[in-house]
Coordinates of N, CA and C and ligand atoms in Angstrom, one line a residue:
M230 N 18.1 5.0 -5.2 CA 16.8 5.8 -4.9 C 16.0 5.1 -3.9
N231 N 15.8 3.7 -4.0 CA 15.1 3.0 -3.0 C 15.8 3.0 -1.7
E232 N 17.1 3.0 -1.8 CA 17.9 3.1 -0.5 C 17.7 4.4 0.2
D233 N 17.6 5.4 -0.6 CA 17.3 6.7 0.0 C 15.9 6.7 0.7
M234 N 15.0 6.1 0.1 CA 13.6 6.0 0.7 C 13.7 5.3 2.0
L235 N 14.4 4.2 2.1 CA 14.6 3.5 3.4 C 15.2 4.4 4.4
K236 N 16.3 5.0 4.0 CA 17.1 5.9 5.0 C 16.2 7.0 5.5
A237 N 15.4 7.7 4.5 CA 14.6 8.8 4.9 C 13.5 8.4 5.9
S238 N 13.2 7.1 5.9 CA 12.1 6.6 6.8 C 12.7 6.1 8.1
G239 N 14.0 6.2 8.2 CA 14.7 5.7 9.4 C 14.8 4.2 9.5
L240 N 14.8 3.5 8.3 CA 14.9 2.1 8.3 C 16.3 1.7 7.8
R241 N 16.9 0.7 8.4 CA 18.2 0.2 8.0 C 18.0 -0.4 6.6
V242 N 19.0 -0.2 5.8 CA 18.9 -0.8 4.4 C 19.4 -2.2 4.5
T243 N 18.4 -3.1 4.2 CA 18.7 -4.5 4.2 C 18.2 -5.1 2.8
S244 N 18.8 -6.2 2.5 CA 18.4 -6.8 1.2 C 16.9 -7.1 1.1
P245 N 16.3 -7.8 2.1 CA 14.8 -8.0 1.9 C 14.0 -6.7 1.7
R246 N 14.4 -5.7 2.5 CA 13.7 -4.4 2.4 C 13.8 -3.8 1.0
L247 N 15.0 -3.9 0.4 CA 15.3 -3.4 -0.9 C 14.5 -4.2 -2.0
Q248 N 14.5 -5.5 -1.8 CA 13.8 -6.3 -2.7 C 12.3 -6.1 -2.7
V249 N 11.7 -5.9 -1.5 CA 10.3 -5.7 -1.4 C 9.9 -4.3 -2.0
L250 N 10.7 -3.3 -1.7 CA 10.5 -2.0 -2.2 C 10.6 -2.0 -3.7
E251 N 11.5 -2.7 -4.3 CA 11.6 -2.8 -5.7 C 10.4 -3.4 -6.4
V252 N 9.8 -4.4 -5.8 CA 8.5 -4.9 -6.3 C 7.5 -3.9 -6.4
F253 N 7.4 -3.1 -5.3 CA 6.4 -2.0 -5.3 C 6.6 -0.9 -6.3
T254 N 7.9 -0.6 -6.5 CA 8.2 0.5 -7.5 C 8.0 0.0 -8.9
K255 N 8.2 -1.3 -9.1 CA 8.0 -1.8 -10.4 C 6.6 -2.0 -10.9
H256 N 5.7 -2.2 -9.9 CA 4.3 -2.4 -10.2 C 3.5 -1.2 -10.0
H257 N 2.5 -1.0 -10.8 CA 1.6 0.1 -10.5 C 0.4 -0.5 -9.7
G258 N -0.1 0.2 -8.7 CA -1.2 -0.3 -8.0 C -0.9 -1.1 -6.8
A259 N -1.9 -1.6 -6.1 CA -1.7 -2.3 -4.8 C -1.4 -3.7 -5.0
L260 N -0.6 -4.2 -4.0 CA -0.2 -5.6 -4.0 C -0.5 -6.3 -2.7
A261 N -1.0 -7.6 -2.8 CA -1.2 -8.4 -1.6 C 0.1 -9.1 -1.3
Q262 N 0.2 -9.6 -0.1 CA 1.4 -10.3 0.3 C 1.7 -11.5 -0.7
S263 N 0.6 -12.2 -1.1 CA 0.8 -13.3 -2.0 C 1.4 -12.9 -3.4
D264 N 1.0 -11.7 -3.8 CA 1.6 -11.1 -5.1 C 3.1 -11.0 -5.0
I265 N 3.5 -10.5 -3.8 CA 4.9 -10.2 -3.6 C 5.7 -11.6 -3.4
E266 N 5.0 -12.5 -2.8 CA 5.6 -13.9 -2.6 C 5.9 -14.5 -4.0
N267 N 5.0 -14.3 -4.9 CA 5.2 -14.8 -6.3 C 6.4 -14.2 -7.0
E268 N 6.7 -13.0 -6.6 CA 7.9 -12.3 -7.2 C 9.2 -12.7 -6.5
L269 N 9.1 -12.8 -5.2 CA 10.3 -13.1 -4.4 C 10.2 -14.4 -3.8
V270 N 10.4 -15.4 -4.6 CA 10.1 -16.8 -4.2 C 11.1 -17.3 -3.1
D271 N 12.2 -16.7 -3.0 CA 13.2 -17.1 -2.0 C 13.0 -16.5 -0.6
M272 N 12.2 -15.5 -0.6 CA 12.0 -14.8 0.7 C 11.0 -15.6 1.6
D273 N 11.4 -15.8 2.9 CA 10.4 -16.5 3.7 C 9.3 -15.5 4.2
R274 N 8.2 -16.1 4.5 CA 6.9 -15.4 4.7 C 7.0 -14.4 5.9
I275 N 7.7 -14.9 7.0 CA 7.8 -14.1 8.2 C 8.6 -12.8 7.9
T276 N 9.7 -13.0 7.2 CA 10.5 -11.8 6.8 C 9.6 -10.8 6.0
L277 N 8.9 -11.4 5.0 CA 8.1 -10.5 4.2 C 7.0 -9.8 5.0
Y278 N 6.3 -10.6 5.9 CA 5.3 -10.0 6.7 C 5.9 -8.9 7.5
R279 N 7.0 -9.1 8.1 CA 7.6 -8.1 9.0 C 8.0 -6.8 8.2
T280 N 8.6 -7.1 7.0 CA 9.0 -6.0 6.1 C 7.8 -5.1 5.8
L281 N 6.7 -5.8 5.4 CA 5.5 -5.0 5.1 C 5.0 -4.2 6.3
K282 N 5.0 -4.8 7.4 CA 4.6 -4.1 8.6 C 5.4 -2.9 9.0
S283 N 6.8 -3.1 8.8 CA 7.6 -1.9 9.1 C 7.5 -0.8 8.1
F284 N 7.2 -1.2 6.8 CA 7.0 -0.2 5.8 C 5.7 0.6 6.1
N285 N 4.7 -0.1 6.5 CA 3.4 0.5 6.9 C 3.6 1.4 8.1
D286 N 4.3 0.9 9.1 CA 4.5 1.7 10.3 C 5.3 3.0 10.0
K287 N 6.2 3.0 9.0 CA 7.1 4.1 8.8 C 6.6 5.0 7.7
G288 N 5.4 4.7 7.1 CA 4.8 5.6 6.1 C 5.4 5.4 4.7
L289 N 5.9 4.2 4.4 CA 6.4 4.0 3.1 C 5.2 3.4 2.2
I290 N 4.4 2.5 2.8 CA 3.3 1.9 2.1 C 2.1 2.1 3.0
H291 N 0.9 2.0 2.4 CA -0.4 2.1 3.1 C -1.3 1.0 2.7
K292 N -2.2 0.7 3.5 CA -3.2 -0.3 3.2 C -4.2 0.2 2.1
A293 N -4.4 -0.6 1.1 CA -5.4 -0.2 0.1 C -6.6 -1.2 0.3
I294 N -7.6 -0.7 0.9 CA -8.8 -1.5 1.2 C -9.6 -1.7 -0.1
D295 N -9.9 -2.9 -0.4 CA -10.9 -3.1 -1.5 C -11.9 -4.2 -1.1
D296 N -12.6 -4.7 -2.1 CA -13.7 -5.6 -1.9 C -13.2 -7.1 -1.7
T297 N -11.9 -7.3 -1.9 CA -11.4 -8.7 -1.8 C -11.1 -9.0 -0.3
D298 N -10.8 -10.2 0.0 CA -10.5 -10.5 1.4 C -9.0 -10.5 1.6
K299 N -8.2 -10.0 0.7 CA -6.8 -9.9 0.8 C -6.4 -8.5 1.3
T300 N -5.5 -8.4 2.2 CA -4.9 -7.1 2.5 C -3.9 -6.7 1.5
K301 N -4.2 -5.5 0.9 CA -3.3 -5.0 -0.2 C -2.6 -3.8 0.3
Y302 N -1.4 -3.6 -0.2 CA -0.6 -2.4 0.1 C -0.2 -1.7 -1.1
A303 N 0.0 -0.4 -1.0 CA 0.5 0.4 -2.1 C 1.5 1.5 -1.6
L304 N 2.4 1.9 -2.5 CA 3.4 2.9 -2.1 C 2.7 4.2 -1.7
C305 N 3.2 4.9 -0.7 CA 2.7 6.2 -0.3 C 3.4 7.2 -1.2
H306 N 2.6 8.1 -1.7 CA 3.2 9.2 -2.5 C 3.0 10.6 -1.7
Q307 N 2.1 10.6 -0.8 CA 1.9 11.8 -0.1 C 3.0 11.9 1.0
D308 N 3.0 12.9 1.8 CA 4.0 13.1 2.8 C 3.6 12.3 4.1
C309 N 3.7 11.0 4.0 CA 3.4 10.1 5.1 C 4.7 9.9 5.9
D310 N 4.5 9.7 7.2 CA 5.7 9.3 8.0 C 5.2 8.4 9.1
E311 N 6.1 8.3 10.1 CA 5.9 7.4 11.2 C 4.6 7.8 12.0
E312 N 4.4 9.2 12.1 CA 3.3 9.7 12.9 C 2.0 9.4 12.2
Q313 N 1.9 9.7 10.9 CA 0.6 9.6 10.3 C 0.7 9.4 8.8
H314 N -0.3 8.7 8.3 CA -0.5 8.5 6.9 C -1.4 9.6 6.3
N315 N -1.1 10.1 5.2 CA -2.0 11.2 4.6 C -2.6 10.7 3.3
D316 N -2.8 9.4 3.1 CA -3.3 8.9 1.9 C -4.8 9.1 1.9
Q317 N -5.3 10.2 1.5 CA -6.7 10.5 1.5 C -7.4 10.2 0.2
H318 N -6.8 9.4 -0.6 CA -7.4 9.1 -1.9 C -8.2 7.8 -1.9
P319 N -9.2 7.7 -2.8 CA -9.9 6.4 -2.9 C -9.1 5.3 -3.6
H320 N -9.4 4.1 -3.3 CA -8.8 3.0 -4.0 C -9.9 2.4 -4.9
F321 N -9.4 2.1 -6.1 CA -10.3 1.6 -7.1 C -10.0 0.1 -7.5
Y322 N -11.0 -0.7 -7.3 CA -10.9 -2.1 -7.6 C -11.6 -2.4 -8.9
C323 N -10.9 -3.0 -9.8 CA -11.4 -3.3 -11.1 C -12.0 -4.8 -11.1
I324 N -13.3 -4.8 -11.4 CA -14.0 -6.2 -11.4 C -13.6 -7.1 -12.5
K325 N -12.9 -6.5 -13.5 CA -12.5 -7.3 -14.7 C -11.0 -7.8 -14.6
C326 N -10.1 -6.9 -14.3 CA -8.7 -7.3 -14.2 C -8.3 -7.6 -12.8
H327 N -9.1 -7.3 -11.8 CA -8.9 -7.6 -10.4 C -7.7 -6.9 -9.8
R328 N -7.4 -5.7 -10.4 CA -6.3 -4.9 -9.8 C -6.9 -3.8 -9.0
T329 N -6.1 -3.4 -8.0 CA -6.5 -2.3 -7.2 C -5.5 -1.2 -7.3
E330 N -6.0 0.0 -7.7 CA -5.2 1.1 -7.9 C -5.4 2.3 -6.9
C331 N -4.4 3.1 -6.7 CA -4.6 4.3 -5.9 C -5.1 5.4 -6.9
L332 N -6.2 6.1 -6.5 CA -6.5 7.3 -7.3 C -5.9 8.5 -6.7
D333 N -4.6 8.6 -6.9 CA -3.8 9.6 -6.2 C -4.3 11.1 -6.4
E334 N -4.9 11.3 -7.6 CA -5.3 12.7 -7.9 C -6.6 13.1 -7.4
V335 N -7.3 12.1 -6.7 CA -8.6 12.4 -6.1 C -8.5 12.5 -4.6
T336 N -9.1 13.4 -4.0 CA -9.2 13.5 -2.5 C -10.5 13.0 -2.1
A337 N -10.5 12.0 -1.2 CA -11.8 11.4 -0.7 C -12.5 12.5 0.1
P338 N -13.8 12.7 -0.2 CA -14.6 13.7 0.5 C -14.7 13.5 2.0
A339 N -14.7 14.5 2.7 CA -14.8 14.4 4.2 C -16.3 14.0 4.5
V340 N -16.5 13.0 5.3 CA -17.8 12.6 5.7 C -18.2 13.2 7.0
P341 N -19.3 13.9 7.1 CA -19.7 14.5 8.3 C -20.1 13.4 9.3
V342 N -19.5 13.5 10.5 CA -19.9 12.5 11.5 C -20.6 13.1 12.7
P343 N -21.4 12.4 13.5 CA -22.0 13.0 14.6 C -21.1 13.5 15.7
E344 N -21.5 14.4 16.4 CA -20.7 15.0 17.5 C -20.1 13.9 18.4
G345 N -18.9 14.0 18.8 CA -18.3 13.1 19.7 C -17.4 12.0 19.0
Y346 N -17.6 11.9 17.7 CA -16.7 11.0 16.9 C -15.6 11.8 16.3
K347 N -14.4 11.1 16.3 CA -13.3 11.8 15.7 C -12.7 10.8 14.6
V348 N -12.7 11.3 13.4 CA -12.1 10.5 12.3 C -10.6 10.6 12.2
T349 N -10.0 9.5 12.2 CA -8.5 9.5 12.2 C -8.0 8.9 10.8
E350 N -8.9 8.3 10.1 CA -8.5 7.7 8.8 C -9.7 7.6 7.9
V351 N -9.5 7.9 6.7 CA -10.6 7.7 5.7 C -10.2 6.7 4.7
Q352 N -11.1 5.7 4.5 CA -10.8 4.7 3.5 C -12.0 4.6 2.5
V353 N -11.8 5.0 1.3 CA -12.8 5.0 0.3 C -12.5 3.9 -0.7
A354 N -13.3 2.9 -0.8 CA -13.1 1.8 -1.8 C -14.2 1.9 -2.9
L355 N -13.7 2.1 -4.1 CA -14.5 2.1 -5.3 C -14.4 0.9 -6.1
K356 N -15.4 0.5 -6.8 CA -15.4 -0.7 -7.6 C -16.0 -0.5 -8.9
G357 N -15.4 -1.1 -10.0 CA -16.0 -0.9 -11.3 C -15.0 -1.3 -12.3
L358 N -14.9 -0.6 -13.5 CA -14.0 -1.0 -14.5 C -12.9 0.1 -14.6
C359 N -11.7 -0.3 -14.7 CA -10.6 0.6 -14.7 C -10.5 1.2 -16.2
K360 N -9.6 2.2 -16.4 CA -9.5 2.8 -17.7 C -9.1 1.9 -18.8
I361 N -8.4 0.8 -18.4 CA -7.9 -0.1 -19.5 C -9.1 -1.0 -19.8
C362 N -9.9 -1.4 -18.9 CA -11.0 -2.4 -19.1 C -12.3 -1.8 -19.5
S363 N -12.5 -0.5 -19.3 CA -13.8 0.1 -19.6 C -13.9 0.4 -21.1
Ligands
ZN411 ZN1 0.8 6.7 3.5
ZN412 ZN1 -9.2 -3.4 -15.2
ZN413 ZN1 -3.5 4.2 -2.1

């Protein structure tokens, strides 16, 4: 199944790519590079960095912006591809368990912008207590 995801995105199936994808499918929510490093202790950082970058470029994962200084990524569920990401959902950061989740069922509201500005990406970061912690 993960192999099919790679093929559908036009990526060659390699062992590091499968391993990274597996970590994402196993976990719910967004992961920082350091979280993945903890799971895949044998993978070197450059390979991991490049794998994350290619996944992001090909529409397999997207950046989940939150209030921490770490870049986190989450699996794309919408119809994302190489051309464009369509992840218009907010990301929720829990101040208690420190996890960041995609609120896939919510669409971030369109923000009206002054004339002359063109929005290409919407990032909504919410913060509070998740359903487990609240
Ligand atoms: Zn996406
Ligand atoms: Zn929580
Ligand atoms: Zn997300």
